[in-house]
XYZ file of C-alpha atoms in Angstrom:
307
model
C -7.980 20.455 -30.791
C -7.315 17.065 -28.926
C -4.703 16.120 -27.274
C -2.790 12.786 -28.635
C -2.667 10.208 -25.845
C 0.649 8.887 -25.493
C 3.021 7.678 -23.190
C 4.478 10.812 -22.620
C 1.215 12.072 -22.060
C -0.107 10.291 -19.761
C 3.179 10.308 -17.985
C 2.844 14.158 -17.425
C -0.587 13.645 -16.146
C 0.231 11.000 -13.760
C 2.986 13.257 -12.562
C 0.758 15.584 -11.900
C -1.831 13.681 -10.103
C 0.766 12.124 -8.150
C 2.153 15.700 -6.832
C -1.316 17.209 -6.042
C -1.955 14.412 -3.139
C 1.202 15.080 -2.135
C 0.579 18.453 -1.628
C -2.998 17.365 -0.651
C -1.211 15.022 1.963
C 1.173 18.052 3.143
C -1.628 20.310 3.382
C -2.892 18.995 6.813
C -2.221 20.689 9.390
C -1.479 17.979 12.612
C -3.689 16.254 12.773
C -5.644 15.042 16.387
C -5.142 11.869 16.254
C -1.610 11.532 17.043
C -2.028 13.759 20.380
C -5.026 11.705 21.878
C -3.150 8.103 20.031
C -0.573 5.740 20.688
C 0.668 5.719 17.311
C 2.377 1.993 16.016
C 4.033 0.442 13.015
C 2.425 -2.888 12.105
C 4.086 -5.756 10.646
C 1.629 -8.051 10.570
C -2.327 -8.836 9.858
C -2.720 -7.798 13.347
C -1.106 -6.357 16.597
C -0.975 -7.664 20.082
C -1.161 -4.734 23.127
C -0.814 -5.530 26.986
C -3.952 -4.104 29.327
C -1.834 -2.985 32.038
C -2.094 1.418 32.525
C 1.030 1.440 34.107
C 3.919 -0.149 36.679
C 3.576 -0.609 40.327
C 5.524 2.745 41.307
C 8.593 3.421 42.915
C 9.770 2.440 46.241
C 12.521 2.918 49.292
C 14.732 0.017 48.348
C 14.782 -1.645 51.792
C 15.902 -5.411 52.029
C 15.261 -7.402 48.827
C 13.747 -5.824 45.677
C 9.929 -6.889 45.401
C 9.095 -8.437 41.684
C 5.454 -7.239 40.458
C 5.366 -9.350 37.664
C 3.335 -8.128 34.968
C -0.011 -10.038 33.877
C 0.083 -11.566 30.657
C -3.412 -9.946 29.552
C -3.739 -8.812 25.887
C -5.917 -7.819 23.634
C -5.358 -8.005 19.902
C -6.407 -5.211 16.945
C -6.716 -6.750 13.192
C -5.718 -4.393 10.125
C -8.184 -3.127 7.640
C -7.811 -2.272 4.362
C -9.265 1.183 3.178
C -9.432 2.605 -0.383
C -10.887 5.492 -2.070
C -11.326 5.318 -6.058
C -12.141 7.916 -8.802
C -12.069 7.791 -12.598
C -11.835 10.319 -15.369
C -13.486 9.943 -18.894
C -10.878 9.430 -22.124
C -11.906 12.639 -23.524
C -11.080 14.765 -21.070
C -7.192 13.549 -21.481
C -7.927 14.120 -25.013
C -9.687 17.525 -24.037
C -6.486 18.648 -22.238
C -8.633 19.479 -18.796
C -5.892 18.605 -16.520
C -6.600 21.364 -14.335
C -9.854 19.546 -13.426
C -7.659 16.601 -12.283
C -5.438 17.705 -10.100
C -7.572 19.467 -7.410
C -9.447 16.109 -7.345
C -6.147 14.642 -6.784
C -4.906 17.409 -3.915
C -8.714 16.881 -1.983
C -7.519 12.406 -2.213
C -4.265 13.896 -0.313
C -6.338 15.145 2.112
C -8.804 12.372 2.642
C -6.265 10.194 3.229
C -4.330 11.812 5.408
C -7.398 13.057 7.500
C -9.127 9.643 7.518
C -7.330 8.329 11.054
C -9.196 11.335 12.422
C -12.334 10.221 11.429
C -11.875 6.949 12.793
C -10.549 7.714 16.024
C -13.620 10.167 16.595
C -16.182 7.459 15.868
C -14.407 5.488 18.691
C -15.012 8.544 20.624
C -18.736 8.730 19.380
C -19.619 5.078 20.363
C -16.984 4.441 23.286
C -20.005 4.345 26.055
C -21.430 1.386 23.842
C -18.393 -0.260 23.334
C -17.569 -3.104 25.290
C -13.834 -3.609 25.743
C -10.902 -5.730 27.344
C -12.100 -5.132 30.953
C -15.477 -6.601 30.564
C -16.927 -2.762 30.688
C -17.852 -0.042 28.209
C -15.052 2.014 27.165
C -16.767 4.945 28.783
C -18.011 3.521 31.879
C -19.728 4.235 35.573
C -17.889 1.453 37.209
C -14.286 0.363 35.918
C -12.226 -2.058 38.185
C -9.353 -0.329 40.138
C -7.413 -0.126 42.904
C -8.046 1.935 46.314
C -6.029 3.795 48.644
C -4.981 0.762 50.121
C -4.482 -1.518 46.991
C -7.518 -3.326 47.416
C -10.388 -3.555 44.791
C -12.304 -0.860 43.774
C -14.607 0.934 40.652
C -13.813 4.433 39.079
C -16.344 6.042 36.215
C -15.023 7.624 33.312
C -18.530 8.566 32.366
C -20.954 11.196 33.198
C -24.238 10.229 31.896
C -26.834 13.120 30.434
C -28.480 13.988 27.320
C -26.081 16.994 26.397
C -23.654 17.642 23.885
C -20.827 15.060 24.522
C -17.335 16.307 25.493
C -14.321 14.643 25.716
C -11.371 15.082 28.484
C -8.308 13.419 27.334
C -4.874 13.094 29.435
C -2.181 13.246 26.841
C 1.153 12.842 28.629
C 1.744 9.672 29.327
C 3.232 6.916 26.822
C 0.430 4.887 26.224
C -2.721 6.692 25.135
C -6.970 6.136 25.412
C -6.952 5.201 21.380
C -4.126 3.264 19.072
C -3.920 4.327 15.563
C -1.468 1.317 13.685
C -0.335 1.368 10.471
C -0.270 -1.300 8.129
C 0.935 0.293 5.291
C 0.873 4.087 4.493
C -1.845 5.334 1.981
C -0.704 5.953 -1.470
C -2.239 6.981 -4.879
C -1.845 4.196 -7.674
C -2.487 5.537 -11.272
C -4.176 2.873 -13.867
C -2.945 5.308 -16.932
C -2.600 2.601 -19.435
C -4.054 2.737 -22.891
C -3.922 -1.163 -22.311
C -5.696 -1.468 -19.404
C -9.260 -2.961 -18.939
C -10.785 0.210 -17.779
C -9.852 2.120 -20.908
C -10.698 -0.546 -22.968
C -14.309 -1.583 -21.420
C -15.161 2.112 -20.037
C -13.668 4.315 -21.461
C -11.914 5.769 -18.559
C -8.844 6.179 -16.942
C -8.530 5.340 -13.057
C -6.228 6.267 -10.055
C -7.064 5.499 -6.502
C -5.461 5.333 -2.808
C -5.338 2.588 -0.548
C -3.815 1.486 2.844
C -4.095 -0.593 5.885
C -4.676 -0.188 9.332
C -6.682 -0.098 11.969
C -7.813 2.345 15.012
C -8.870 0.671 18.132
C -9.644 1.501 21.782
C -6.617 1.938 23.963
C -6.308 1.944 27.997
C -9.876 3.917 29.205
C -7.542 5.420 32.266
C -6.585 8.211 30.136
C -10.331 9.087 28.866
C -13.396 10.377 30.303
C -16.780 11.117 28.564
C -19.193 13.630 29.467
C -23.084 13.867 28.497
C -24.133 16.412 30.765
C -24.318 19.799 30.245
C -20.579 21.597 30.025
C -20.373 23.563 33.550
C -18.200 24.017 35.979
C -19.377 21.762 38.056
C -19.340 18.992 35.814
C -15.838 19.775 33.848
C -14.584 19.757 37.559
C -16.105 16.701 38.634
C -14.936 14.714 35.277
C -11.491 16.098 35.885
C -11.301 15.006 39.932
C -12.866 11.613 39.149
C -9.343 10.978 36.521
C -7.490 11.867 39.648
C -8.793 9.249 41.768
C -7.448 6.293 39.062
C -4.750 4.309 41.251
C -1.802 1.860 40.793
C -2.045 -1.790 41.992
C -0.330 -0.358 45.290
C -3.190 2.234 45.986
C -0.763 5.409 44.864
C -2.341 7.794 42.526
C -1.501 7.241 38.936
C -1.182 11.059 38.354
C -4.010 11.156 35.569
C -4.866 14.611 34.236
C -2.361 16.462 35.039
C -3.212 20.075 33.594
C 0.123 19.866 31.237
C -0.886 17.247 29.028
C -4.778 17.437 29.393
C -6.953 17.863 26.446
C -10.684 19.584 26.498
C -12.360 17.381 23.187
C -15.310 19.282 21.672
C -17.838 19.417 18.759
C -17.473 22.928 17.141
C -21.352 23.903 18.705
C -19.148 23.364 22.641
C -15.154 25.133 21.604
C -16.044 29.093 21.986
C -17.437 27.272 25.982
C -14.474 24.814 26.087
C -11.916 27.335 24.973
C -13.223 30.139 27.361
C -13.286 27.254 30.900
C -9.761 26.696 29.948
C -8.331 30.005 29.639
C -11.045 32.697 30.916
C -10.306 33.611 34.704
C -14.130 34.203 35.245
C -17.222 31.140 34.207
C -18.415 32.116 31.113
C -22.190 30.928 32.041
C -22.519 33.330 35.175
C -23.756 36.871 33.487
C -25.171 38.075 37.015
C -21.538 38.679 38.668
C -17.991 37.437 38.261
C -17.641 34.030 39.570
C -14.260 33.185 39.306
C -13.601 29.954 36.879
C -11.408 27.101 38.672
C -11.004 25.038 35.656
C -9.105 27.954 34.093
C -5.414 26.632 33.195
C -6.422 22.673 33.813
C -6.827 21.215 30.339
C -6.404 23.008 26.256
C -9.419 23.117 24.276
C -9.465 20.816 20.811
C -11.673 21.713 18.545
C -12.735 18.496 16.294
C -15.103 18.775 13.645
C -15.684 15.050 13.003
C -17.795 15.264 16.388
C -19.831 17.589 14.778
């Protein structure tokens, strides 16, 4: 027998709907994105950052302070707009299949809570062919710094190869390698009217989600790439290249410190990543223990949008 469509009706579905993304939303577990991200409110149609990694350090105050004035250099990151939209015949309201609905409804949750993961990944993805504030790839063989003296100098954050790519990413300072800003929080808006166009023209109702925002490359100090093979060797050498990143006065800016230091992998590289950071012995060398020095530096993250 079918269901009348009424208000009341279509009330209880949308309530319904409406608590299944929530749930959907709730469901996540934390996401990776807001470890790896410097995470903003926007207020406007886009944000302004600065370019600078960090101040010019500490010193012995002797005689009068010395001003480093900070450059002016920005770099600015327009909002998006991002919607997902699904639609349900009239008969299965009149059909009383609501329990077809809401799992459709719990999986939108999910997408939208998910989606700054995806983003932020395809910056990972495409960072060494991404040109960015500095005039260099995001993942790069020769970034402008600073040597031991203050004067000019190049660092990589890139190891070139044809491997699966892997990710080290120094979490613990305040500004981070991506930016996730948001606009205005995803939500799920229900078109269950009997009056409107869709009902009339298609004969279905319609509920999507929609929200602005934007991800965006962040400061590359706090990021390095890898395209060779995942090794010792080559996890160590990523690792001791972030340590030679400097302030303007030729001090060490402290990158990749093991306590905030995050091993990025594709699913096919966590069982390696996982076992480098916390085996005492390399997992590659069969023929004898070799003990593992990158044991204890950095956590492995899986992330299946790498995939």
């Amino acid at each position: 027998m079918a269901t009348a469509i009424t208000f009341p009706t279509l009330q209880t579905v949308n309530d319904a709907i409406s608590l299944a993304y929530e749930l959907g939303q709730l469901s996540v577990a934390d996401s990776i994105y807001k470890s790896i991200s410097f995470v903003s409110k926007s207020t406007g149609d886009a944000e302004v950052y600065p370019m600078f990694a960090g101040t010019a350090g500490l010193r012995e105050w002797v005689g009068d302070r010395v001003v480093h004035q900070l450059g002016l250099e920005t770099f600015r990151l327009p909002n998006k707009t991002f919607e997902e939209t699904i639609s349900v015949r009239r008969e299965d309201i009149e059909d009383d299949r609501l329990g077809l609905l809401t799992p459709v409804a719990q999986q939108l949750g999910i997408d939208a809570e998910i989606y700054p993961d995806l983003l932020i990944a395809q910056l990972l993805k495409n960072g060494h062919n991404s040109t960015i504030f500095d005039g260099q790839n995001f993942f790069d063989v020769a970034h402008p710094n600073y040597s031991d003296t203050g004067g000019a100098a190049t660092v990589a954050n890139y190891q070139a190869g044809s491997s699966t790519s892997w990710y080290l990413i120094d979490t613990s300072k305040v500004w981070r390698p991506f930016i996730w800003q948001e606009r205005r929080p995803f939500k799920i808006i229900p078109k269950f009217s009997m009056t409107d166009p869709s009902v009339f023209w298609d004969n279905e109702f319609v509920w999507g989600v929609d929200g602005r925002g934007a991800a965006g490359y962040g400061l590359w100090h706090f990021a390095s790439r890898s395209d060779a093979p995942m090794n010792q060797a080559n996890l160590l050498a990523a690792w001791e290249t972030m340590g030679q990143l400097r302030r303007q006065d030729g001090a060490p800016m402290g990158v990749g410190a093991p306590r905030g230091l995050k091993l990025i992998v594709p699913r096919a590289l966590y069982a390696t990543a996982r076992a480098y950071c916390e085996n005492p012995f390399d997992p590659l060398v069969t023929t004898n223990l070799t003990p593992n020095a990158f044991q204890g530096i950095a956590t492995a993250v899986q992330n299946d949008w790498l995939n």
